[in-house]
PDB file of C-alpha atoms in Angstrom:
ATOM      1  CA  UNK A  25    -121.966 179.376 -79.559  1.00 59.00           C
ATOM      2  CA  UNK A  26    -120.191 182.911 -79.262  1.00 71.00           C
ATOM      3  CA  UNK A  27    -117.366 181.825 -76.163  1.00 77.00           C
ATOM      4  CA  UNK A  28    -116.417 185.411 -75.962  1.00 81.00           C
ATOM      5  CA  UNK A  29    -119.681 186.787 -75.059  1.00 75.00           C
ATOM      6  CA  UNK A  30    -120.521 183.586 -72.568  1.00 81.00           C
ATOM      7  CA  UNK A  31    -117.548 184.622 -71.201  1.00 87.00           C
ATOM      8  CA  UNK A  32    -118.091 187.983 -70.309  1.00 83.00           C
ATOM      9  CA  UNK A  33    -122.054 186.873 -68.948  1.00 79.00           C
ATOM     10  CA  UNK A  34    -119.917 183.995 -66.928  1.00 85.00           C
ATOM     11  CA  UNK A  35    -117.958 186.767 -65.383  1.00 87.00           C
ATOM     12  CA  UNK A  36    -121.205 189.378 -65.065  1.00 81.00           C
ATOM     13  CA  UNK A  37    -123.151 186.866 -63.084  1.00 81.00           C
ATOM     14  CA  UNK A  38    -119.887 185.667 -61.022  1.00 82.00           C
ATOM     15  CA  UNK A  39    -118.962 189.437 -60.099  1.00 83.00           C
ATOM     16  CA  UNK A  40    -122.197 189.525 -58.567  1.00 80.00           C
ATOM     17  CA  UNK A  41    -121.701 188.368 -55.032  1.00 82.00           C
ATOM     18  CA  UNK A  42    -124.725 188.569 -53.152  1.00 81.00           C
ATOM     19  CA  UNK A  43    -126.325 186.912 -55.647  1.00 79.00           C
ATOM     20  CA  UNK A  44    -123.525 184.076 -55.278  1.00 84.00           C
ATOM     21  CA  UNK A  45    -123.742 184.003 -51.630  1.00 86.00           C
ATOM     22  CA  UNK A  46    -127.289 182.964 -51.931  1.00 82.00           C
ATOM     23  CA  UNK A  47    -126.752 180.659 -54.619  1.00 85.00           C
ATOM     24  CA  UNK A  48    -123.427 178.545 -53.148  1.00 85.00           C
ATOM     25  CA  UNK A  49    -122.691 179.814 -49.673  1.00 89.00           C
ATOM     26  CA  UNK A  50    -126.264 179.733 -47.591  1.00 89.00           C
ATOM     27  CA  UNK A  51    -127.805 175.983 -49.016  1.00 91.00           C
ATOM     28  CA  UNK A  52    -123.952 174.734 -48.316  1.00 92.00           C
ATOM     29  CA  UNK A  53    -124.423 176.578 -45.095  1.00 91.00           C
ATOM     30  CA  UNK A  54    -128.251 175.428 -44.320  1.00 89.00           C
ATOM     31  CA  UNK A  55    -126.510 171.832 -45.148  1.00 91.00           C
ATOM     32  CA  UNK A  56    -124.212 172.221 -42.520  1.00 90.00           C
ATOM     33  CA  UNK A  57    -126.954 173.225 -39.873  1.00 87.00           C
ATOM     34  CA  UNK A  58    -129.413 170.876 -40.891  1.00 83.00           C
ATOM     35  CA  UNK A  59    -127.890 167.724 -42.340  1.00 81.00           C
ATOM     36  CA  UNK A  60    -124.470 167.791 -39.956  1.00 82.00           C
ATOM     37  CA  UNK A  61    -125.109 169.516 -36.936  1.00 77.00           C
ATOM     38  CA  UNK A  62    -127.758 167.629 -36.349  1.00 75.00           C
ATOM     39  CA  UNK A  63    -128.094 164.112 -34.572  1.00 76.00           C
ATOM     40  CA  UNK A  64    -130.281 162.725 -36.815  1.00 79.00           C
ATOM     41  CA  UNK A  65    -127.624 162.861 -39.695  1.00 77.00           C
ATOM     42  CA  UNK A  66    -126.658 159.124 -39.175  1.00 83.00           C
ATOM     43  CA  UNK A  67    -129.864 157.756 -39.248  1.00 86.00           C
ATOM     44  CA  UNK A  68    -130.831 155.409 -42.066  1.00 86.00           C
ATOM     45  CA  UNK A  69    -132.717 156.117 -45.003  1.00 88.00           C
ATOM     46  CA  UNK A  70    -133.070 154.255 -47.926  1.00 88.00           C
ATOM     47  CA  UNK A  71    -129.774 153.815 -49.832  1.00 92.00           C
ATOM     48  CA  UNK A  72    -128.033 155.871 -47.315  1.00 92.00           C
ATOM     49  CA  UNK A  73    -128.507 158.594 -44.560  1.00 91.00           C
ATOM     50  CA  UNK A  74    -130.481 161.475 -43.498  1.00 88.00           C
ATOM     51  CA  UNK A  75    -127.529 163.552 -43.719  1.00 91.00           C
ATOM     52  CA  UNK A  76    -127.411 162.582 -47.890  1.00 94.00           C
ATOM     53  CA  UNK A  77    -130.862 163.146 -47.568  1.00 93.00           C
ATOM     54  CA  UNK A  78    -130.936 166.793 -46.889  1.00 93.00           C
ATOM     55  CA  UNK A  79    -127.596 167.451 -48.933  1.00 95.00           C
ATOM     56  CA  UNK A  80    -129.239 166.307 -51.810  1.00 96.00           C
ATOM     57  CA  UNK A  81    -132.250 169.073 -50.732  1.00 95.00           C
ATOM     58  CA  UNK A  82    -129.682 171.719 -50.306  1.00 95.00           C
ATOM     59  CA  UNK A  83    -128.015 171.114 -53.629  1.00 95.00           C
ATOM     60  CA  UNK A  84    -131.208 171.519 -55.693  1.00 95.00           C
ATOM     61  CA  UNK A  85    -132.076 174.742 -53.586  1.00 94.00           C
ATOM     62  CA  UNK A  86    -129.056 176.202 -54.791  1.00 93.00           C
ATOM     63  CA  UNK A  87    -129.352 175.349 -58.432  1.00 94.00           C
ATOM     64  CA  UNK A  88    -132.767 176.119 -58.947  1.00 93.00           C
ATOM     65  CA  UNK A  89    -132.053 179.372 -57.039  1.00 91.00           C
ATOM     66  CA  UNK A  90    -129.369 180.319 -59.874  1.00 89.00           C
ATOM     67  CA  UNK A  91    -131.173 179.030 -62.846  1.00 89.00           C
ATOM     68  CA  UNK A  92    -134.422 181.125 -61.570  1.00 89.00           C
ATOM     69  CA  UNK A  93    -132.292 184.255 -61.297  1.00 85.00           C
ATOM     70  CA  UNK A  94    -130.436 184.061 -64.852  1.00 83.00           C
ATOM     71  CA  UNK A  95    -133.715 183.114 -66.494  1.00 78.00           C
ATOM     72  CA  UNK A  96    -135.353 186.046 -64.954  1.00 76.00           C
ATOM     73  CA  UNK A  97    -132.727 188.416 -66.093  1.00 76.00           C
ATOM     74  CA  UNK A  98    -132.265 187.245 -69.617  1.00 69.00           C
ATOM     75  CA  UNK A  99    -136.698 188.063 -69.626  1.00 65.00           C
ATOM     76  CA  UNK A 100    -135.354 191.697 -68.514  1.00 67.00           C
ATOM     77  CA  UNK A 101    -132.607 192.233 -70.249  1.00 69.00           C
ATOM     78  CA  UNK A 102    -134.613 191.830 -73.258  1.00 65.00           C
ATOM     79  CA  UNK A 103    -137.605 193.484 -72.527  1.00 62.00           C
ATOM     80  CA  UNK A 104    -135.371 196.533 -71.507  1.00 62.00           C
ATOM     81  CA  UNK A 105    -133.900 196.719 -74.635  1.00 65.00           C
ATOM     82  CA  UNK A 106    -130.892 194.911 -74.294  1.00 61.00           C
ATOM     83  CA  UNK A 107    -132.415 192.561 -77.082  1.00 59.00           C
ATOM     84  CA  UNK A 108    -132.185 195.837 -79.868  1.00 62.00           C
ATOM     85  CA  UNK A 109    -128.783 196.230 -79.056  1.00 65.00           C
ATOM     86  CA  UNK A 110    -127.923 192.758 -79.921  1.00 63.00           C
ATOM     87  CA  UNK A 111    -129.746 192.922 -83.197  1.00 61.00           C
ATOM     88  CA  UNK A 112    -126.823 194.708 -84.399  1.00 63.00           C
ATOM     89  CA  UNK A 113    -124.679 191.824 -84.270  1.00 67.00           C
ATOM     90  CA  UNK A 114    -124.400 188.687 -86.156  1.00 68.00           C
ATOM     91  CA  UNK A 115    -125.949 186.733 -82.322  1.00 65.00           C
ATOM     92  CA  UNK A 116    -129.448 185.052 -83.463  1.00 66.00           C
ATOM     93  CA  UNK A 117    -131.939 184.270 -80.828  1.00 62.00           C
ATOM     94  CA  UNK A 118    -131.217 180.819 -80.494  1.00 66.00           C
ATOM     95  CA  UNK A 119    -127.704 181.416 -80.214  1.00 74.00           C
ATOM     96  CA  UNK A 120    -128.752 184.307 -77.279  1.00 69.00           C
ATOM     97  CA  UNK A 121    -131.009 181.366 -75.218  1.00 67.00           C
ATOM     98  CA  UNK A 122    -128.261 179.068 -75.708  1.00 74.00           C
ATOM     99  CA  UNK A 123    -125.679 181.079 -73.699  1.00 77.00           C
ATOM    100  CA  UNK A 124    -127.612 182.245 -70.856  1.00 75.00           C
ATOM    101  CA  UNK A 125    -129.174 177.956 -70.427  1.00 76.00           C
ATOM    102  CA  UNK A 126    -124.912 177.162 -70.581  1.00 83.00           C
ATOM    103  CA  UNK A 127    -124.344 179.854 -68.122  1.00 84.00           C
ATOM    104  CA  UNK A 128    -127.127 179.050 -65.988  1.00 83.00           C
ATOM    105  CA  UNK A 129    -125.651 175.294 -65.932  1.00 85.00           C
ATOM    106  CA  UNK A 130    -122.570 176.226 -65.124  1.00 88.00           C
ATOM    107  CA  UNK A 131    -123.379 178.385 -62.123  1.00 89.00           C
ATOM    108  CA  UNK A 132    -125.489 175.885 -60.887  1.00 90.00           C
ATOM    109  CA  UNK A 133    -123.038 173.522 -60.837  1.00 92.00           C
ATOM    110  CA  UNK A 134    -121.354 175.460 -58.419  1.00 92.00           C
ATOM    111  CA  UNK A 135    -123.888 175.255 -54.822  1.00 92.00           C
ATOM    112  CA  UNK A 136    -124.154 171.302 -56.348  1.00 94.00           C
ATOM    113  CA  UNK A 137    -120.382 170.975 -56.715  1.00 95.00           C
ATOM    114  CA  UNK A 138    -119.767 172.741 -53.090  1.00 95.00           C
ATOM    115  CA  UNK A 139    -122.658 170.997 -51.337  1.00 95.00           C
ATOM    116  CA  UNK A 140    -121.603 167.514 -52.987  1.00 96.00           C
ATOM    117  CA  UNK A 141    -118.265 168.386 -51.782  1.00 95.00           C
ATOM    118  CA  UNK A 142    -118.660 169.601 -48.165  1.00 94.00           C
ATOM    119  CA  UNK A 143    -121.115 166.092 -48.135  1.00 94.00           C
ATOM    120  CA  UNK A 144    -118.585 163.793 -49.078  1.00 93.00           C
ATOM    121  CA  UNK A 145    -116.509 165.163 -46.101  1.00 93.00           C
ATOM    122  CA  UNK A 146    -119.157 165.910 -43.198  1.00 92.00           C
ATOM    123  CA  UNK A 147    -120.421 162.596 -42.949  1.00 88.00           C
ATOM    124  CA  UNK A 148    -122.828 161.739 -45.931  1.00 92.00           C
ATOM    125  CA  UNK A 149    -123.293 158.063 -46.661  1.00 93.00           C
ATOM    126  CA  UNK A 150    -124.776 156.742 -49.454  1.00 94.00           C
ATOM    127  CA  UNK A 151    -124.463 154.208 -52.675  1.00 95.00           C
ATOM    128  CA  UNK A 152    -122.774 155.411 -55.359  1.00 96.00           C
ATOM    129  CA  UNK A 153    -125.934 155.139 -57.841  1.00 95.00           C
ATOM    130  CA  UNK A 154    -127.213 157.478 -55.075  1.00 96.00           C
ATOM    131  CA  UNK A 155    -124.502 160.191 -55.126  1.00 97.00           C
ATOM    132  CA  UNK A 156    -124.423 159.825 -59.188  1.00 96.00           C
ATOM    133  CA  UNK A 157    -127.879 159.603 -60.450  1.00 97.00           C
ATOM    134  CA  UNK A 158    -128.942 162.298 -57.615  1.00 96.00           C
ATOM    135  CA  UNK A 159    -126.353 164.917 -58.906  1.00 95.00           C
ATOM    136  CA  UNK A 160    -127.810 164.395 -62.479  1.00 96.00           C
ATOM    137  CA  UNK A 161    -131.291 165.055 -61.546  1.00 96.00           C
ATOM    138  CA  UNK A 162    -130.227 168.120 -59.415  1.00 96.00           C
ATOM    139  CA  UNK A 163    -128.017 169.391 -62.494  1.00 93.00           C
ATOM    140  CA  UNK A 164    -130.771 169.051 -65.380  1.00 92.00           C
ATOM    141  CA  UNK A 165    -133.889 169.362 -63.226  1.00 93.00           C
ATOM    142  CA  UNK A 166    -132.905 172.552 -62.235  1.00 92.00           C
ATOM    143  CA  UNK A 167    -133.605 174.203 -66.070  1.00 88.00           C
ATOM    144  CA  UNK A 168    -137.496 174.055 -65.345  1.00 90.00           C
ATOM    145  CA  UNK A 169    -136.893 176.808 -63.233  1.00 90.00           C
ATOM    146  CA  UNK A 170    -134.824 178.905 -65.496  1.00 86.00           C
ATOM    147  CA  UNK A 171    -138.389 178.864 -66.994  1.00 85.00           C
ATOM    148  CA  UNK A 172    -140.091 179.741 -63.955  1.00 88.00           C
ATOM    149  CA  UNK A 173    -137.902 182.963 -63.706  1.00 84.00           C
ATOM    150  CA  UNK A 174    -138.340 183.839 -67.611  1.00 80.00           C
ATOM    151  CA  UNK A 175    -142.337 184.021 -67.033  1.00 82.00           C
ATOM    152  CA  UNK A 176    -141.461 185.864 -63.907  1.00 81.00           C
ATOM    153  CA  UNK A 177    -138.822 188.229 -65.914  1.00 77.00           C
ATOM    154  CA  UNK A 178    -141.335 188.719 -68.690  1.00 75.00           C
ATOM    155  CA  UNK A 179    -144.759 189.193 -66.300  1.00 78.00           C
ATOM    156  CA  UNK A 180    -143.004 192.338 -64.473  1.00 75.00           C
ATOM    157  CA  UNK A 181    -140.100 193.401 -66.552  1.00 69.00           C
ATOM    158  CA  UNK A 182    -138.299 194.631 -63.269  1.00 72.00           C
ATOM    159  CA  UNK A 183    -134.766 193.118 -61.607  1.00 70.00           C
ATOM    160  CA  UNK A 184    -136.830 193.568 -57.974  1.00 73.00           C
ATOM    161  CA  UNK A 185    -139.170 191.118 -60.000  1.00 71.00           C
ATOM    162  CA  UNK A 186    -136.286 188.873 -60.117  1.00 75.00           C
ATOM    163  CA  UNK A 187    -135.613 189.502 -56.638  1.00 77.00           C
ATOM    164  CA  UNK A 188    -139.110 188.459 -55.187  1.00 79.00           C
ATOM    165  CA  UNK A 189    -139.230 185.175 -57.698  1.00 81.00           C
ATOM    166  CA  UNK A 190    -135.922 183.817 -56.318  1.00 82.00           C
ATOM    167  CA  UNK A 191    -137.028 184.879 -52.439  1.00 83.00           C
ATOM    168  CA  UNK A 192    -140.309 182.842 -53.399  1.00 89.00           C
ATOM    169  CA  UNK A 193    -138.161 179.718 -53.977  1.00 92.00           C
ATOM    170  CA  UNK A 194    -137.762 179.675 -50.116  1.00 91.00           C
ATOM    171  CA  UNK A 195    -141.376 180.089 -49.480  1.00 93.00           C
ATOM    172  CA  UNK A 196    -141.579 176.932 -52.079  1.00 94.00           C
ATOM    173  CA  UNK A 197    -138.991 174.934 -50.577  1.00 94.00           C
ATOM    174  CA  UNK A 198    -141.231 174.771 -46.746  1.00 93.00           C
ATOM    175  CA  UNK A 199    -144.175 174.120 -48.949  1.00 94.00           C
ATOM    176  CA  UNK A 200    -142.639 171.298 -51.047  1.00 94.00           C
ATOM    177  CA  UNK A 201    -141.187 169.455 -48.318  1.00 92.00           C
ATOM    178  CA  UNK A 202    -138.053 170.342 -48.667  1.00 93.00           C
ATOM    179  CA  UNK A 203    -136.026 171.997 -45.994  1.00 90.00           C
ATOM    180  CA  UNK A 204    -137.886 169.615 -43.352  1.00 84.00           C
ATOM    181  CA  UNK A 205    -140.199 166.428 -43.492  1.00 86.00           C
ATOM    182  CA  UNK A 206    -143.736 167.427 -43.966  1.00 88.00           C
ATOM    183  CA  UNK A 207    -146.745 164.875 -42.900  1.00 85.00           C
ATOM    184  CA  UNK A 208    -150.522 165.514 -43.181  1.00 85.00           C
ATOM    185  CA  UNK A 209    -152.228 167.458 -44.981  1.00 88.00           C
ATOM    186  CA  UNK A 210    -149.284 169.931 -45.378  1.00 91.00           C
ATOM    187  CA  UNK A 211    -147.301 166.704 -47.227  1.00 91.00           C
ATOM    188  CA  UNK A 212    -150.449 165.918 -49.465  1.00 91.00           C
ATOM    189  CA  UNK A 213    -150.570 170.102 -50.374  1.00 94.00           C
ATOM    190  CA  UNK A 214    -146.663 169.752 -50.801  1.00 93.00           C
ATOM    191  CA  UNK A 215    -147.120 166.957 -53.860  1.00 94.00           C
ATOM    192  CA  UNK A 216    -149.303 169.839 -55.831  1.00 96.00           C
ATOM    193  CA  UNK A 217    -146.332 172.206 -55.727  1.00 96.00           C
ATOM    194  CA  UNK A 218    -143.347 173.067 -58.018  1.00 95.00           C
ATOM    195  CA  UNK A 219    -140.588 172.407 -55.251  1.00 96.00           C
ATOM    196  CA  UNK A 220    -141.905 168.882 -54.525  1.00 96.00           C
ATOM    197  CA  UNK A 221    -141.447 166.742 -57.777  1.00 96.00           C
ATOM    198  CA  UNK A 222    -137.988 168.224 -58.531  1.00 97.00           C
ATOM    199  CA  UNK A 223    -136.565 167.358 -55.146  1.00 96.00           C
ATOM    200  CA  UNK A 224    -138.650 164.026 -54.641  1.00 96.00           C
ATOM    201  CA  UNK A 225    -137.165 162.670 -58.043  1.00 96.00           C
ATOM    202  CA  UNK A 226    -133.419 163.601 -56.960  1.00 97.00           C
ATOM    203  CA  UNK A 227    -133.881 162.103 -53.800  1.00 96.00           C
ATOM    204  CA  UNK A 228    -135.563 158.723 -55.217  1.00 96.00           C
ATOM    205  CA  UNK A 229    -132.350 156.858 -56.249  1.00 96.00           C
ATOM    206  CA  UNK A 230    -131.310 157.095 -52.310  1.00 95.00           C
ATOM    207  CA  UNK A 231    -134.979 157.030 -51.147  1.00 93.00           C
ATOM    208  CA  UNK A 232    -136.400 154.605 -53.641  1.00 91.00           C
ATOM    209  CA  UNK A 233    -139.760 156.461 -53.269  1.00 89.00           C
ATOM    210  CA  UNK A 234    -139.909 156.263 -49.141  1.00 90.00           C
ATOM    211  CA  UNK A 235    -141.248 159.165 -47.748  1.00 87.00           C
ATOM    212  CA  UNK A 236    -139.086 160.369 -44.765  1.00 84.00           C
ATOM    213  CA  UNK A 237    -140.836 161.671 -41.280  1.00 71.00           C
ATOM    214  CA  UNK A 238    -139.309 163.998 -39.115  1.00 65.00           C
ATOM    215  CA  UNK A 239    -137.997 160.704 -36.979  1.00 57.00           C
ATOM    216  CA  UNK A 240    -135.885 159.640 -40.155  1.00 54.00           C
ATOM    217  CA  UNK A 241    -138.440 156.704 -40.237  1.00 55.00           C
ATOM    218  CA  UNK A 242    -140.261 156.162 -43.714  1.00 58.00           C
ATOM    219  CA  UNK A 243    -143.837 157.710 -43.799  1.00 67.00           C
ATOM    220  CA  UNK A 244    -145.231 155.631 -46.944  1.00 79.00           C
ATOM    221  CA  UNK A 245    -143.982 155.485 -50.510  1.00 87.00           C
ATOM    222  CA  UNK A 246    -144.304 157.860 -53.489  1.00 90.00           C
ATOM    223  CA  UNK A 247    -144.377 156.018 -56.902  1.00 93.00           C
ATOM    224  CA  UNK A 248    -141.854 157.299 -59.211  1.00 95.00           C
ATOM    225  CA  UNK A 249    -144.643 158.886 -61.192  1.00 95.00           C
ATOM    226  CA  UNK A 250    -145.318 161.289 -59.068  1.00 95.00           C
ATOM    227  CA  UNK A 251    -142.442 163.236 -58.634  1.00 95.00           C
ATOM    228  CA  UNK A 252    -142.405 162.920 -62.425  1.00 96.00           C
ATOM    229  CA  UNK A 253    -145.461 163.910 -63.321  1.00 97.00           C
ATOM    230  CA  UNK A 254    -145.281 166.912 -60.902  1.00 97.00           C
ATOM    231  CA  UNK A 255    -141.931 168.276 -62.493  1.00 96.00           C
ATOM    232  CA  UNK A 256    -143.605 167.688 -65.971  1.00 96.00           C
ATOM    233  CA  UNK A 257    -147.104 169.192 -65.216  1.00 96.00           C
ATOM    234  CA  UNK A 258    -145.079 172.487 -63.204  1.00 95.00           C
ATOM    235  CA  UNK A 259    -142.133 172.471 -66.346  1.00 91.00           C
ATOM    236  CA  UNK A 260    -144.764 172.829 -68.959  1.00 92.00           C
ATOM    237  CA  UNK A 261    -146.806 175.446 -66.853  1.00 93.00           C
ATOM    238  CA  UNK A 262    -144.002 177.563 -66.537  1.00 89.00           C
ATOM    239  CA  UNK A 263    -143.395 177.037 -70.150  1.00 86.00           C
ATOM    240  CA  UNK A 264    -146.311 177.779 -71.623  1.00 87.00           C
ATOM    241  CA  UNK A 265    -146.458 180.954 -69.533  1.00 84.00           C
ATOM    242  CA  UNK A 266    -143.228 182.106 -71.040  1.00 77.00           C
ATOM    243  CA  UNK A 267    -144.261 181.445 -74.412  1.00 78.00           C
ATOM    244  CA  UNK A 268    -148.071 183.711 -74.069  1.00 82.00           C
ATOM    245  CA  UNK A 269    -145.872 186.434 -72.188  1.00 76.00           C
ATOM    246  CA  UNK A 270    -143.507 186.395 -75.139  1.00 67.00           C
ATOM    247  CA  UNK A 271    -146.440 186.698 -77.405  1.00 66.00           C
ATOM    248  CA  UNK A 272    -147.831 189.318 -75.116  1.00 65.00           C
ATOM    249  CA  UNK A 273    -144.910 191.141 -75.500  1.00 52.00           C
ATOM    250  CA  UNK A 274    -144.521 191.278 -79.023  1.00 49.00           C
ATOM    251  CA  UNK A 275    -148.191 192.245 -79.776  1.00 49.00           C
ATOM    252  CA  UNK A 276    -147.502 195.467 -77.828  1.00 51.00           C
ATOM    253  CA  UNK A 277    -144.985 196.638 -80.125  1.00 50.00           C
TER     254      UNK A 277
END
C-alpha cells in the first residue's frame, strides 16, 4: 500500500470539518442527550445498561456515517476523472480500493473511539465481552456501507449525491430502530431495513437478542440470525449494485 498517498487522503478527509463534526462530534453529542441525560440510562438491559445500549447505537451511526461518505467520494472521484489521472502512476486499482477501505477504517474509528470513550466515563455499564465484541462489530460492520455510498457515488456522480446518501443514514437510523425503541408494526418494518441488522448484531453481545421497549424492559427476542441475515442480504444488495453501476459505467465509454 502507497503510505504517502493514504497519507495525504488521511489528511484530505480530516481537513474537512463539517464533515468530521457529523461523523465524531453530533453521535458523541446525541449520546450525551440520549444515553446520559436521560433517567433511563441506569436501567438494566441485558449484559449491562440502557446507557451502553444507546452508546453502542451512537457509535455505529458515526462509523457508518464516515464509511458512507468516503465510499461515495472514491465513486466520484473516479467517475470525474480523478481515476485517468492516476493511470499515470504506478497505483493499480486494487491498490486505489485498498487505501480509501484503510482510510475509511481509520476515520471511523474515530466517532467509535470518542463515543467508547465519553461511555466509559458518563456512566456506561456493561461486561467486558460487551464493550469488546460490540466495538468489533461497530468497526467491521460499518464497511457494508462504504458500499452503500459507492452505488450511491456511482448512480449520481455528484458530491451533493454524497451529501443526500449520508443525510439518508438519519432517515435510516428512526426506521431501523436505532436512535429510539421501536414496537409494532414500525419494529417489524425496522427488521427489513439496512440500519437494523448492523446495529441489532453490535448490540447482541450486551442484549443477547432481547429486544428493548421504550421502558428499558425487553420486548421479545431476536435470534442471532436475524440481524445477520439482514446485514448479509442489505451488504450484498449494495454490492451487487456497485458492481452493475461499475459495469454501467464502463459500457458508456
Amino acid at each position: 500500500m502507497n503510505l504517502t498517498y493514504a497519507a495525504i487522503e488521511l489528511r484530505r478527509v480530516a481537513r474537512d470539518y463539517v464533515s468530521m463534526f457529523f461523523v465524531a462530534v453530533l453521535p458523541a453529542f446525541m449520546y450525551l442527550i440520549f444515553g446520559v441525560s436521560m433517567d433511563y440510562g441506569d436501567q438494566a438491559v441485558g449484559n449491562g445498561n440502557a446507557a451502553l445500549y444507546t452508546m453502542i447505537a451512537m457509535a455505529a451511526f458515526g462509523a457508518v456515517t464516515a464509511t458512507t461518505g468516503i465510499g461515495g467520494m472514491a465513486a466520484v472521484e473516479r467517475m470525474q476523472g480523478w481515476g485517468r489521472q492516476l493511470g499515470l502512476t504506478p497505483m493499480s486499482d486494487r491498490e486505489y480500493v485498498t487505501i480509501k477501505a484503510f482510510v475509511a477504517f481509520l476515520i471511523a474509528l474515530v466517532p467509535v473511539a470518542l463515543i467508547y470513550l465519553l461511555g466509559s466515563v458518563t456512566g456506561a455499564e456493561g461486561s467486558a465481552a460487551a464493550w469488546l465484541l460490540s466495538g468489533l462489530v461497530v468497526i467491521g460492520g460499518a464497511a457494508v456501507f462504504a458500499l452503500y455510498g459507492l452505488a450511491a457515488g456511482l448512480l449520481f456522480r455528484t458530491e451533493a449525491a454524497i451529501g443526500a446518501a449520508s443525510g439518508s443514514l438519519v432517515i435510516l437510523a428512526f426506521l431501523g430502530s436505532v436512535f429510539f425503541p421501536l414496537s409494532g408494526g414500525m419494529l417489524t418494518l425496522a427488521k427489513f431495513t439496512p440500519l437494523y441488522g448492523y446495529v441489532a448484531l453490535a448490540r447482541y453481545p450486551l442484549t443477547e437478542g432481547e429486544i428493548v421497549s421504550t421502558t428499558g424492559a425487553a420486548a421479545g427476542t431476536d435470534p442471532l440470525w436475524i440481524p445477520l441475515a439482514n446485514l448479509l442480504a442489505w451488504g450484498t444488495v449494495f454490492g451487487a449494485g456497485a458492481v452493475l453501476l461499475v459495469r454501467r459505467g464502463r459500457g458508456r465509454q
